[in-house]
PDB file of C-alpha atoms in Angstrom:
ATOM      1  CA  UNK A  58       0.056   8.426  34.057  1.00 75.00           C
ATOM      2  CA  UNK A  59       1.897   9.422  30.712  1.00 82.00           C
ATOM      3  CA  UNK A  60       0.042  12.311  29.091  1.00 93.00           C
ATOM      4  CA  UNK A  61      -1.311  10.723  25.448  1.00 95.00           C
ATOM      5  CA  UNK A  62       0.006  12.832  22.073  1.00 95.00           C
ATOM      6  CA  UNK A  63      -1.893  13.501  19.264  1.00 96.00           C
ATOM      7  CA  UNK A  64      -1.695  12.541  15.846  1.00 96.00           C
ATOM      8  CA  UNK A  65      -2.221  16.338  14.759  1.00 94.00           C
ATOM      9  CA  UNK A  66       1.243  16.543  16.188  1.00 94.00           C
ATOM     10  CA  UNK A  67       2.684  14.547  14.084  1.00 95.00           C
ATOM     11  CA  UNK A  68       1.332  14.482  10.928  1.00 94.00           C
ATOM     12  CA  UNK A  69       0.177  18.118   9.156  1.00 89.00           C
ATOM     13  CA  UNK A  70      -3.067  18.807   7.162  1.00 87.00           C
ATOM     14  CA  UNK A  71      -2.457  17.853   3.395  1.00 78.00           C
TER      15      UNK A  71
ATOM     16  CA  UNK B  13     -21.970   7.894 -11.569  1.00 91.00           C
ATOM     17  CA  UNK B  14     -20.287   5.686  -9.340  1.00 95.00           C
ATOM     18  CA  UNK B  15     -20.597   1.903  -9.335  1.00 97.00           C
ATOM     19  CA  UNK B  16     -18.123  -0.832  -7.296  1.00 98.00           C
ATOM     20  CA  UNK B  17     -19.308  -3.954  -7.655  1.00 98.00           C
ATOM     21  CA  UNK B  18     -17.489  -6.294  -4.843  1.00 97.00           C
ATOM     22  CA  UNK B  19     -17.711 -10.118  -4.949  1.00 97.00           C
ATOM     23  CA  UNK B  20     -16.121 -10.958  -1.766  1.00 96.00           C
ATOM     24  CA  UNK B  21     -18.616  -8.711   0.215  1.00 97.00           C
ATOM     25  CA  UNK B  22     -17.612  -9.770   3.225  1.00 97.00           C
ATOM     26  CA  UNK B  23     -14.591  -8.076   3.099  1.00 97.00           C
ATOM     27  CA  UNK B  24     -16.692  -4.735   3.364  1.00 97.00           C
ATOM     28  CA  UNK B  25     -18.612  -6.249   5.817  1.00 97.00           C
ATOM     29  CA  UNK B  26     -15.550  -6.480   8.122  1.00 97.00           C
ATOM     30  CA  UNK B  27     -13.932  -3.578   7.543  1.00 97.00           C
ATOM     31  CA  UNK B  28     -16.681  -1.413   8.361  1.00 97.00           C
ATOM     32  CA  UNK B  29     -16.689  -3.720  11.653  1.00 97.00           C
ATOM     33  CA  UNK B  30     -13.081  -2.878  12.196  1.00 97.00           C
ATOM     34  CA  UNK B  31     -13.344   1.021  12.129  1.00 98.00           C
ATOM     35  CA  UNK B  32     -17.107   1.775  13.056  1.00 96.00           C
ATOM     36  CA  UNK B  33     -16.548   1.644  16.779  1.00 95.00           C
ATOM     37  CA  UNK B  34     -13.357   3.910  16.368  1.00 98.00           C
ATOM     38  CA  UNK B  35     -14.685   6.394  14.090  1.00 97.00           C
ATOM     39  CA  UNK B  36     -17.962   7.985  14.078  1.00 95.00           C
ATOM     40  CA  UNK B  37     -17.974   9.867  10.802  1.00 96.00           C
ATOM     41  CA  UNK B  38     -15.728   9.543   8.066  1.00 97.00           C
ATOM     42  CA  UNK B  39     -15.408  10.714   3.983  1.00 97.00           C
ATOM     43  CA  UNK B  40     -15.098   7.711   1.557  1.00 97.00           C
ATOM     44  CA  UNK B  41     -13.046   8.939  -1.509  1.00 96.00           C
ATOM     45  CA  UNK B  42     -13.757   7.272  -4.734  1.00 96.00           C
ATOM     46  CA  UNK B  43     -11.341   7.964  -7.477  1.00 96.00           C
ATOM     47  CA  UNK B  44      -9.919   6.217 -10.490  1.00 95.00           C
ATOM     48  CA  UNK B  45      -7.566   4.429  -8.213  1.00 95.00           C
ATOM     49  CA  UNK B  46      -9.317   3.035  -5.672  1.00 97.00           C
ATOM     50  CA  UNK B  47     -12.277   3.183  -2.718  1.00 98.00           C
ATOM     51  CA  UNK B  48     -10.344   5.148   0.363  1.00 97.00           C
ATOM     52  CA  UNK B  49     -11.352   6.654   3.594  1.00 97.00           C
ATOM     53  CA  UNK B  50      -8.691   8.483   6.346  1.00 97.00           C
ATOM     54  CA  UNK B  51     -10.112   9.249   9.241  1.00 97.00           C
ATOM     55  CA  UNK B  52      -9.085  10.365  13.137  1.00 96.00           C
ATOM     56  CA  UNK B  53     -11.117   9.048  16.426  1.00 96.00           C
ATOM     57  CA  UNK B  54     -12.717  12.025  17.904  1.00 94.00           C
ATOM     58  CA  UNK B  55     -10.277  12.653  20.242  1.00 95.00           C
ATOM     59  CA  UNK B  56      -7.073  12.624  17.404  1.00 95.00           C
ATOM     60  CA  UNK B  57      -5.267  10.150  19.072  1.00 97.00           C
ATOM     61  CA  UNK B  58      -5.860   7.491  16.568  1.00 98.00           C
ATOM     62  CA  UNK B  59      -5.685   7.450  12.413  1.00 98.00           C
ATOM     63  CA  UNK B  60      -7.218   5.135  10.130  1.00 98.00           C
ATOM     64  CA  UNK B  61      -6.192   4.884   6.531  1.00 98.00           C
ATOM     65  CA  UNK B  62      -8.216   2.164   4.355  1.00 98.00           C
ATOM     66  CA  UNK B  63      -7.322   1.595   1.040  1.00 98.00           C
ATOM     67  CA  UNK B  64      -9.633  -0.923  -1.275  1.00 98.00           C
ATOM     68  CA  UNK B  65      -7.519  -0.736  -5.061  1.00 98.00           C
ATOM     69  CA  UNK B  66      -9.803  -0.307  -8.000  1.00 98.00           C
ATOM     70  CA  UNK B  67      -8.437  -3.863  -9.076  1.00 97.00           C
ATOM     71  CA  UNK B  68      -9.921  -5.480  -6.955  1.00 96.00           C
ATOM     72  CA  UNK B  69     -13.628  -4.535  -7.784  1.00 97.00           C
ATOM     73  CA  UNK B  70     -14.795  -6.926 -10.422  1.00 97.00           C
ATOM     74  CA  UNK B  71     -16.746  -3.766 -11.670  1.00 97.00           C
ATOM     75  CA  UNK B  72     -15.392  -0.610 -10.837  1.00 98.00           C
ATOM     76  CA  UNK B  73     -16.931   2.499 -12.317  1.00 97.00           C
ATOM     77  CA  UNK B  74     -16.014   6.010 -11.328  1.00 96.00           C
ATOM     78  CA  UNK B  75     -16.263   8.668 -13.745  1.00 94.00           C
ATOM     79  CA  UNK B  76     -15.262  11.390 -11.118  1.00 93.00           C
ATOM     80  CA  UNK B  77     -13.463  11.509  -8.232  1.00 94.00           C
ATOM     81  CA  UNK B  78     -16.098  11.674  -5.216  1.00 93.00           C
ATOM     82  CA  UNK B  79     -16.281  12.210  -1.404  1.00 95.00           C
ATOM     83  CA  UNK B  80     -19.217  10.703   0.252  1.00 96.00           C
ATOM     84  CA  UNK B  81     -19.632  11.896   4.188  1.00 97.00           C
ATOM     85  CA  UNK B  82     -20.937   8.830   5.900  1.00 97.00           C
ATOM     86  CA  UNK B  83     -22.340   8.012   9.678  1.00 97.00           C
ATOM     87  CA  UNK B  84     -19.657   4.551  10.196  1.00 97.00           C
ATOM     88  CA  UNK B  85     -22.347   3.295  12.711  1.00 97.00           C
ATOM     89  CA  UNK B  86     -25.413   3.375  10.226  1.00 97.00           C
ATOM     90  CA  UNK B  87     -23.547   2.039   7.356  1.00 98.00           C
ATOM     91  CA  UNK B  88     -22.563  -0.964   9.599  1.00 97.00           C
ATOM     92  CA  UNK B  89     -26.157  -1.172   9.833  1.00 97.00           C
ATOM     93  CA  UNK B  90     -27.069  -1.423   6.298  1.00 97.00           C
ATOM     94  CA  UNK B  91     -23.854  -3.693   5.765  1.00 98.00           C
ATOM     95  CA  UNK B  92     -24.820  -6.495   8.438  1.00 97.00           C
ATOM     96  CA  UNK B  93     -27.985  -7.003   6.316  1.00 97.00           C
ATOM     97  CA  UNK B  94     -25.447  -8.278   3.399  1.00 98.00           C
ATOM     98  CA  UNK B  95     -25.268 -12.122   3.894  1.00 97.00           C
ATOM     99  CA  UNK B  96     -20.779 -12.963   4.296  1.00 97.00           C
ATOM    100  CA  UNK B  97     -21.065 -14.496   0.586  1.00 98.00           C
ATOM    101  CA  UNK B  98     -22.948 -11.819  -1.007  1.00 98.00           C
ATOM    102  CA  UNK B  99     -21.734  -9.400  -3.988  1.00 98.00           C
ATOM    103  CA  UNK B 100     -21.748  -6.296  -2.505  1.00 98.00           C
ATOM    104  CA  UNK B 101     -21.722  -3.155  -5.163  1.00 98.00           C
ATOM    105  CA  UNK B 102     -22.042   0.504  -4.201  1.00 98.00           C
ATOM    106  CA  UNK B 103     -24.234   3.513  -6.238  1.00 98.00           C
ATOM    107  CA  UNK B 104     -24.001   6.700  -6.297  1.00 97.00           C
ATOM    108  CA  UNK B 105     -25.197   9.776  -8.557  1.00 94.00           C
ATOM    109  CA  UNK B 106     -23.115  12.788  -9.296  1.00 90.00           C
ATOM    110  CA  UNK B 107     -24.055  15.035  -6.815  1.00 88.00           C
ATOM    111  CA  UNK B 108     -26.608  12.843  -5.171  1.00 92.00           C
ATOM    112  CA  UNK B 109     -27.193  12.869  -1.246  1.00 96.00           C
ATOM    113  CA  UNK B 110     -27.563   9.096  -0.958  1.00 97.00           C
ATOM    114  CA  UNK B 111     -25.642   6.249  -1.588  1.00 98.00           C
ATOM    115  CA  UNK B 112     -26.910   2.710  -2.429  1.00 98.00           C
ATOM    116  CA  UNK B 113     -25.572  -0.687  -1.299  1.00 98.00           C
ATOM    117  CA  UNK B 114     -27.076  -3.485  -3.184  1.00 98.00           C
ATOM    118  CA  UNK B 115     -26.514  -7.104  -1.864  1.00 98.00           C
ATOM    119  CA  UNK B 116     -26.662 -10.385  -4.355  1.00 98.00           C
ATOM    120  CA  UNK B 117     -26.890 -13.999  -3.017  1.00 98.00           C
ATOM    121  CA  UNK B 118     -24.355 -16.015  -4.477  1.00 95.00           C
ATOM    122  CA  UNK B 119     -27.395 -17.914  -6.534  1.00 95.00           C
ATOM    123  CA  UNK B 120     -28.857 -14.362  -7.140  1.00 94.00           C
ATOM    124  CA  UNK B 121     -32.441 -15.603  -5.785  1.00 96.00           C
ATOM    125  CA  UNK B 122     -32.068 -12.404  -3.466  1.00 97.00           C
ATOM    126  CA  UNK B 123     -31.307  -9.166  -4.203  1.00 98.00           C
ATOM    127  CA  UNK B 124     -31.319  -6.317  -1.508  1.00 97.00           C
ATOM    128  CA  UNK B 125     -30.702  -2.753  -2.342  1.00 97.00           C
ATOM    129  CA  UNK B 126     -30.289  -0.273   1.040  1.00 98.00           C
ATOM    130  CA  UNK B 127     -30.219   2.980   0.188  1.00 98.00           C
ATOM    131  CA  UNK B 128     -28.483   5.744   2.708  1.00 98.00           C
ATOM    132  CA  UNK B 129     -28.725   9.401   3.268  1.00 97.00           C
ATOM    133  CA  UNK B 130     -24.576  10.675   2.743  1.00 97.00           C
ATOM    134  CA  UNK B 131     -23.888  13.629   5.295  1.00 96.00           C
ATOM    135  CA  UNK B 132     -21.475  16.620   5.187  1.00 94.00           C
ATOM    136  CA  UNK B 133     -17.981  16.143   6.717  1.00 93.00           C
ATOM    137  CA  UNK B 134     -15.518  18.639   7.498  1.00 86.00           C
ATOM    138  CA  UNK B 135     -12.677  16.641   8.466  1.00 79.00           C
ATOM    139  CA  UNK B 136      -8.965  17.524   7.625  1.00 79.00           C
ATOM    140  CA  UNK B 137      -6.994  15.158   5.298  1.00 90.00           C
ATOM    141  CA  UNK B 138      -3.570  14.709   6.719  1.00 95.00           C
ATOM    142  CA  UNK B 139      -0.769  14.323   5.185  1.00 95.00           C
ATOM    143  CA  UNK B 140       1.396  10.803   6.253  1.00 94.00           C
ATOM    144  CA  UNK B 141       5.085  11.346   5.312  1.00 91.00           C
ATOM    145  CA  UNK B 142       7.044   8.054   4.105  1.00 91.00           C
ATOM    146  CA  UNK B 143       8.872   7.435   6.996  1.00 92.00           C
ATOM    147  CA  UNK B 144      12.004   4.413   7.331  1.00 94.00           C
ATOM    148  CA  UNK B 145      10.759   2.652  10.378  1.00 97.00           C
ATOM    149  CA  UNK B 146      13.755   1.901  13.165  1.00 98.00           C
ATOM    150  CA  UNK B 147      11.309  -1.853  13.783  1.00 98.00           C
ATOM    151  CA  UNK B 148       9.247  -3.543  11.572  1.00 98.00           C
ATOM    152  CA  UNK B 149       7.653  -6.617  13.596  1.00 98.00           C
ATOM    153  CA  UNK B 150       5.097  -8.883  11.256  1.00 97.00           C
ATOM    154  CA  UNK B 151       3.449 -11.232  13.156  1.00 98.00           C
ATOM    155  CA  UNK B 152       0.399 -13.454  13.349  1.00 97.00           C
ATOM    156  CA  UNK B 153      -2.553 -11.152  13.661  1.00 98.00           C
ATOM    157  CA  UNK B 154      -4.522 -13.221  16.404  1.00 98.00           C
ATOM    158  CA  UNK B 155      -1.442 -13.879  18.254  1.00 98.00           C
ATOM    159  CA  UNK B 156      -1.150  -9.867  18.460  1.00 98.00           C
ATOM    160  CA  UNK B 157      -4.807  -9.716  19.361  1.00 98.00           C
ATOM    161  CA  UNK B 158      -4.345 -12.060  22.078  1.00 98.00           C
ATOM    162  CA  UNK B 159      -1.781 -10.154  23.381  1.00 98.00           C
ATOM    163  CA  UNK B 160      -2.992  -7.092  23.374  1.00 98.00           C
ATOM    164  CA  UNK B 161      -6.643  -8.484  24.798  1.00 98.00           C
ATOM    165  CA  UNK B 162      -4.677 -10.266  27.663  1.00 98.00           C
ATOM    166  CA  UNK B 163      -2.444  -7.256  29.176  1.00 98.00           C
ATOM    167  CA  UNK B 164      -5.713  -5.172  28.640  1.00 97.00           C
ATOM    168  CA  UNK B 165      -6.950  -7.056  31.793  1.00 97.00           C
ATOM    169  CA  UNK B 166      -3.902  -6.205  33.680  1.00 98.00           C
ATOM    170  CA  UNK B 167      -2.641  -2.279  32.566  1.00 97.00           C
ATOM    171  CA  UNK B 168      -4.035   0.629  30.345  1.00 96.00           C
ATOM    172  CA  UNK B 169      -0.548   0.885  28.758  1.00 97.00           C
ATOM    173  CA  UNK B 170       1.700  -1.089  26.861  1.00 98.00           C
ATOM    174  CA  UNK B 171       5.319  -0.555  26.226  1.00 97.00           C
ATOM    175  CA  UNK B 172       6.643  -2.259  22.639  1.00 98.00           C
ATOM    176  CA  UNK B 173      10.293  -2.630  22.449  1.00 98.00           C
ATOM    177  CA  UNK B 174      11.837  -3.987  19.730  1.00 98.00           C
ATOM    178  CA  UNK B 175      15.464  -5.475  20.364  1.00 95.00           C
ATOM    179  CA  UNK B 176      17.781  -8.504  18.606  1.00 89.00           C
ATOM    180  CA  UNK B 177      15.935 -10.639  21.243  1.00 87.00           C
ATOM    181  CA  UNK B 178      12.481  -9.881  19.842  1.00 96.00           C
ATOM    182  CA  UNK B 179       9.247  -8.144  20.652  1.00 98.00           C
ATOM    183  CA  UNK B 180       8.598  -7.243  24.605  1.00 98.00           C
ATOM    184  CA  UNK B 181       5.008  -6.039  25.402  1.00 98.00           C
ATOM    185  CA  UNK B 182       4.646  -5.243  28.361  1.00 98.00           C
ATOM    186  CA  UNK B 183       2.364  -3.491  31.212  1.00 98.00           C
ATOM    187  CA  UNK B 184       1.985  -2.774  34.864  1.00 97.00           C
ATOM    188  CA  UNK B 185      -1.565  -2.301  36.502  1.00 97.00           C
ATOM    189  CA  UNK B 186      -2.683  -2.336  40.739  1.00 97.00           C
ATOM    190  CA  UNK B 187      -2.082  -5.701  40.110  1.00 97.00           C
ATOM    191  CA  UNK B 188       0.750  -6.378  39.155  1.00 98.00           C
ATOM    192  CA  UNK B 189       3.043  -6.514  35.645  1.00 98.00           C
ATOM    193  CA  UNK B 190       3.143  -8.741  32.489  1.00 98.00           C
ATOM    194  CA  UNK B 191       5.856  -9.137  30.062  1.00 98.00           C
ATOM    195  CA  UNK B 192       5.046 -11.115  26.938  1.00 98.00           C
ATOM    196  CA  UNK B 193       8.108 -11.804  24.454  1.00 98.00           C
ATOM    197  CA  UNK B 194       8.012 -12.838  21.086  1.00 97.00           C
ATOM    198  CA  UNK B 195      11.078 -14.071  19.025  1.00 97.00           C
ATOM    199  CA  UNK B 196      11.829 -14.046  15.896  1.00 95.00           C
ATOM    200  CA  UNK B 197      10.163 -17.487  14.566  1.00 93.00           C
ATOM    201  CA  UNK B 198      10.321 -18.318  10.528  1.00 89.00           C
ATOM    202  CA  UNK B 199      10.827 -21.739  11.171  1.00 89.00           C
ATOM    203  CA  UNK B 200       7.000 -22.631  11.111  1.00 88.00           C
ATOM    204  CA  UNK B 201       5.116 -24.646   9.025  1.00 91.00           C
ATOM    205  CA  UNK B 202       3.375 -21.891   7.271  1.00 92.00           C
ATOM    206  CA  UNK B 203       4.274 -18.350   6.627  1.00 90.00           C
ATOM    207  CA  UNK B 204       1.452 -16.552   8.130  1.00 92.00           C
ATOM    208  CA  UNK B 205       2.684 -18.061  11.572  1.00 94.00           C
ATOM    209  CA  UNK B 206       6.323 -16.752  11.440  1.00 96.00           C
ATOM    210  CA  UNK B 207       7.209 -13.815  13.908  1.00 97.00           C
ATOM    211  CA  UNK B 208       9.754 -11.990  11.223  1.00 96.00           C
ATOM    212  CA  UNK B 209      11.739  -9.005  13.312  1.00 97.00           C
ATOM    213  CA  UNK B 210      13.333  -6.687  10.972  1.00 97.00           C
ATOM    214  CA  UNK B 211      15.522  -4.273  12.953  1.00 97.00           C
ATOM    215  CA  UNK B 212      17.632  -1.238  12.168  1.00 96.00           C
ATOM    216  CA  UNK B 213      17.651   0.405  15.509  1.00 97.00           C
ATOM    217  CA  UNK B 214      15.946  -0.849  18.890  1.00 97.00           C
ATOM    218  CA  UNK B 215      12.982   1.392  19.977  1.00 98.00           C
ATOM    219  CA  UNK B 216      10.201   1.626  22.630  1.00 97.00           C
ATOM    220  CA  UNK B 217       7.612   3.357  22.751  1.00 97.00           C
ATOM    221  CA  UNK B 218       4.225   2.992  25.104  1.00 97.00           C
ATOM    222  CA  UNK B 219       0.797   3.244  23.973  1.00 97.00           C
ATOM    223  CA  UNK B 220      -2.624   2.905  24.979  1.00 97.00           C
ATOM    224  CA  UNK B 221      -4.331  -0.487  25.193  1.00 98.00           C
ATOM    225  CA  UNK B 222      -7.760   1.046  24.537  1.00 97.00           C
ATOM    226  CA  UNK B 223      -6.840   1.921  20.683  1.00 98.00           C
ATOM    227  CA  UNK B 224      -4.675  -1.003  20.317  1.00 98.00           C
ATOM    228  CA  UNK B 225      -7.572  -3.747  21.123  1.00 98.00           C
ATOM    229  CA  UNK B 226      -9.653  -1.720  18.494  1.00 98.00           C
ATOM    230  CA  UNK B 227      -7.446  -2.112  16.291  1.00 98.00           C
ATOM    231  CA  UNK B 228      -7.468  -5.993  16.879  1.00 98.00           C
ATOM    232  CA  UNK B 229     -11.189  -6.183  15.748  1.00 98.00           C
ATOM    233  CA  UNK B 230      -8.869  -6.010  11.704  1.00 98.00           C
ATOM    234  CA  UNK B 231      -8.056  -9.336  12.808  1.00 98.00           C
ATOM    235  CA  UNK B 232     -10.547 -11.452  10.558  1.00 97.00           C
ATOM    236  CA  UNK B 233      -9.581  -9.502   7.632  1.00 98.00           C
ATOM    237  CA  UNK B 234      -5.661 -10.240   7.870  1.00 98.00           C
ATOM    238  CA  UNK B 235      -3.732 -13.343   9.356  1.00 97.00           C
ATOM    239  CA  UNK B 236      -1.051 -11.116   9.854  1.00 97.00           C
ATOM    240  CA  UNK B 237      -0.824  -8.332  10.876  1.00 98.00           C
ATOM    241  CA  UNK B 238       2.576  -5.741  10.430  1.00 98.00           C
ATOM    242  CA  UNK B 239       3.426  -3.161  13.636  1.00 98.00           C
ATOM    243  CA  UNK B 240       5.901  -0.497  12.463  1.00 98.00           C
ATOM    244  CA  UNK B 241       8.015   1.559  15.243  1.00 98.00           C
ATOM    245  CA  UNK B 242      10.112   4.753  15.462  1.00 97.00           C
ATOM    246  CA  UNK B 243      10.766   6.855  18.311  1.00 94.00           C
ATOM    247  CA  UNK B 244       9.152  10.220  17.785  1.00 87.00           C
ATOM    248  CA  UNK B 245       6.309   8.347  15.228  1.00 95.00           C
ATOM    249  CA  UNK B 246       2.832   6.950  15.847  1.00 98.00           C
ATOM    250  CA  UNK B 247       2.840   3.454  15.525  1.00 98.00           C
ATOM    251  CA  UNK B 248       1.943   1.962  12.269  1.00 98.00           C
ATOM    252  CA  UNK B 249      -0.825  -1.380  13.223  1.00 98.00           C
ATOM    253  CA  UNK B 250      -1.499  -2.963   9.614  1.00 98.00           C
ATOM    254  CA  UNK B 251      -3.670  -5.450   8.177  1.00 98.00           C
ATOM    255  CA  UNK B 252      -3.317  -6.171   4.375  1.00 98.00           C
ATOM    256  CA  UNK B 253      -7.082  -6.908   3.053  1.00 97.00           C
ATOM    257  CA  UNK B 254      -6.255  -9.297   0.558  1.00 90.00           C
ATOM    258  CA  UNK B 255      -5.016  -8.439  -3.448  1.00 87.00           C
ATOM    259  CA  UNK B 256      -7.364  -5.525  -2.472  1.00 95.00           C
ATOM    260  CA  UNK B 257      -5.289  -2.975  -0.218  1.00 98.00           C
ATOM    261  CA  UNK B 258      -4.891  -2.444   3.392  1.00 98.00           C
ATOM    262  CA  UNK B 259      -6.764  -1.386   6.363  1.00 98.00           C
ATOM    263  CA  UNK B 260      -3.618   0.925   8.499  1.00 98.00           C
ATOM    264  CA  UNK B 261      -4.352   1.960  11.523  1.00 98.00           C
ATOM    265  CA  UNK B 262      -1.730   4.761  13.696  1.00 98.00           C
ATOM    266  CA  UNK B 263      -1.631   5.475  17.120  1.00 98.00           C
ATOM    267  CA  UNK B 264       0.095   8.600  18.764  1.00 98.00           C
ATOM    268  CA  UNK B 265       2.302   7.171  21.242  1.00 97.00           C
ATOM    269  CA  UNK B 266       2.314   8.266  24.726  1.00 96.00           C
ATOM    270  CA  UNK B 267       5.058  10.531  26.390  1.00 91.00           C
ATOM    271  CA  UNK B 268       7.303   8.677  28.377  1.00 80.00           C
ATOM    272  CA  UNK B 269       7.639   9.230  32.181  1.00 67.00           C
TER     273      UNK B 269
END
């Protein structure tokens, strides 16, 4: 199973 | 005071169809620009960034910018009491806890007003960075939702890869695997129908079916619908709502084995 990334760690708080 | 006045209705109507199941609770902001909301899925896997232009209103009145904290689920509610060819225009008071959606019949021989109770949200605004996508695939919207609908019975993941031959979704489940190629077809009758492929590098990336048929349920609102890839980048799933905006949905993709 591939592990799922999150947006958080792509995109930063504004 | 705030006061949108909406004549195709519907079109509220089906966004709120195409993000209430993904999103629980989520901050509309109202500003001299336009009606927005961004907004994860509880488990920040998935964005979703609406945009509804101030231009498009035929009455658009907001004399301050406002963010109105509302349950997705029981504003679906109130909105699926709007008949598809009613006017749809949204109230609200400075500083006021509710928010009113009042529904006109096209003959204006009924006139509905719901009025909801706004909530507080604490959610964090992210910032998207203008990114040059590697793959930009536009291609029929219900041709993508078919896609996506049919591997869904087969694996929990699909793979995009974008190459000079086209589009390859594919899967792999107990059952089996499924690869489903598109190519690059602007030689239709109509432009909504073409497959357009614009390249600069080939990618693939794998993602979860789960998010991606959610995303489908955009599919009355577009008949296309625009997937933009880059390696290390969620996937970019929009649907243009039309002269109004877009509804943009991204998808962190999944680590590769």
């Amino acid at each position: 199973v591939n592990p799922q990334r999150q947006i958080t760690s792509f995109f930063s708080k504004a | 005071m705030l006061e949108l006045r909406l004549v195709q209705g519907s079109l509220l109507k089906k966004v709120l169809e195409s993000i209430k199941d993904l999103v629980n609770d989520a901050n509309f902001d109202c500003s001299s620009s336009g009606f927005s909301l961004q907004a994860m899925d509880s488990s920040h896997v998935a964005l979703v960034a609406l945009l509804l232009r101030s231009e498009g209103f035929e009455h658009y009145r907001c004399d301050r910018n406002m963010s109105m904290g509302m349950n997705l689920g029981n504003m679906s509610k109130m909105l699926r009491c709007a008949g598809n060819d009613d006017i749809i225009t949204i109230k609200a008071d400075d500083g006021s806890d509710t928010v009113t959606f009042m529904f006109e019949s096209p003959t204006q021989d009924k006139i509905s007003d719901f009025e909801m109770k706004l909530m507080d949200i604490d959610s964090e605004h992210l910032g998207i960075p203008e990114a040059e996508y590697q793959s930009i695939v536009t291609m029929p919207s219900a041709e993508f939702a078919r896609i996506c609908k049919d591997l869904s019975g087969i694996g929990d993941t699909v793979v995009i890869s974008v190459t000079k031959e086209g589009v390859k979704f594919s899967t792999r489940g107990d059952i089996g695997t499924a690869n489903i190629v598109c190519r690059q077809n602007t030689t239709v009758d109509k432009p909504e129908e073409a497959t357009v492929i614009n390249m600069s590098e080939p990618v693939s990336l794998t993602f979860a079916l789960r998010y991606m048929n959610s995303f489908t349920k955009a599919t009355t609102l577009s008949n296309t619908v625009t997937i933009s890839l880059s390696s290390e980048l969620p996937v970019v799933v929009e649907y243009k709502i039309a002269e109004m905006g877009y509804i943009r949905f991204y998808l962190a993709p999944k680590i590769e084995e």
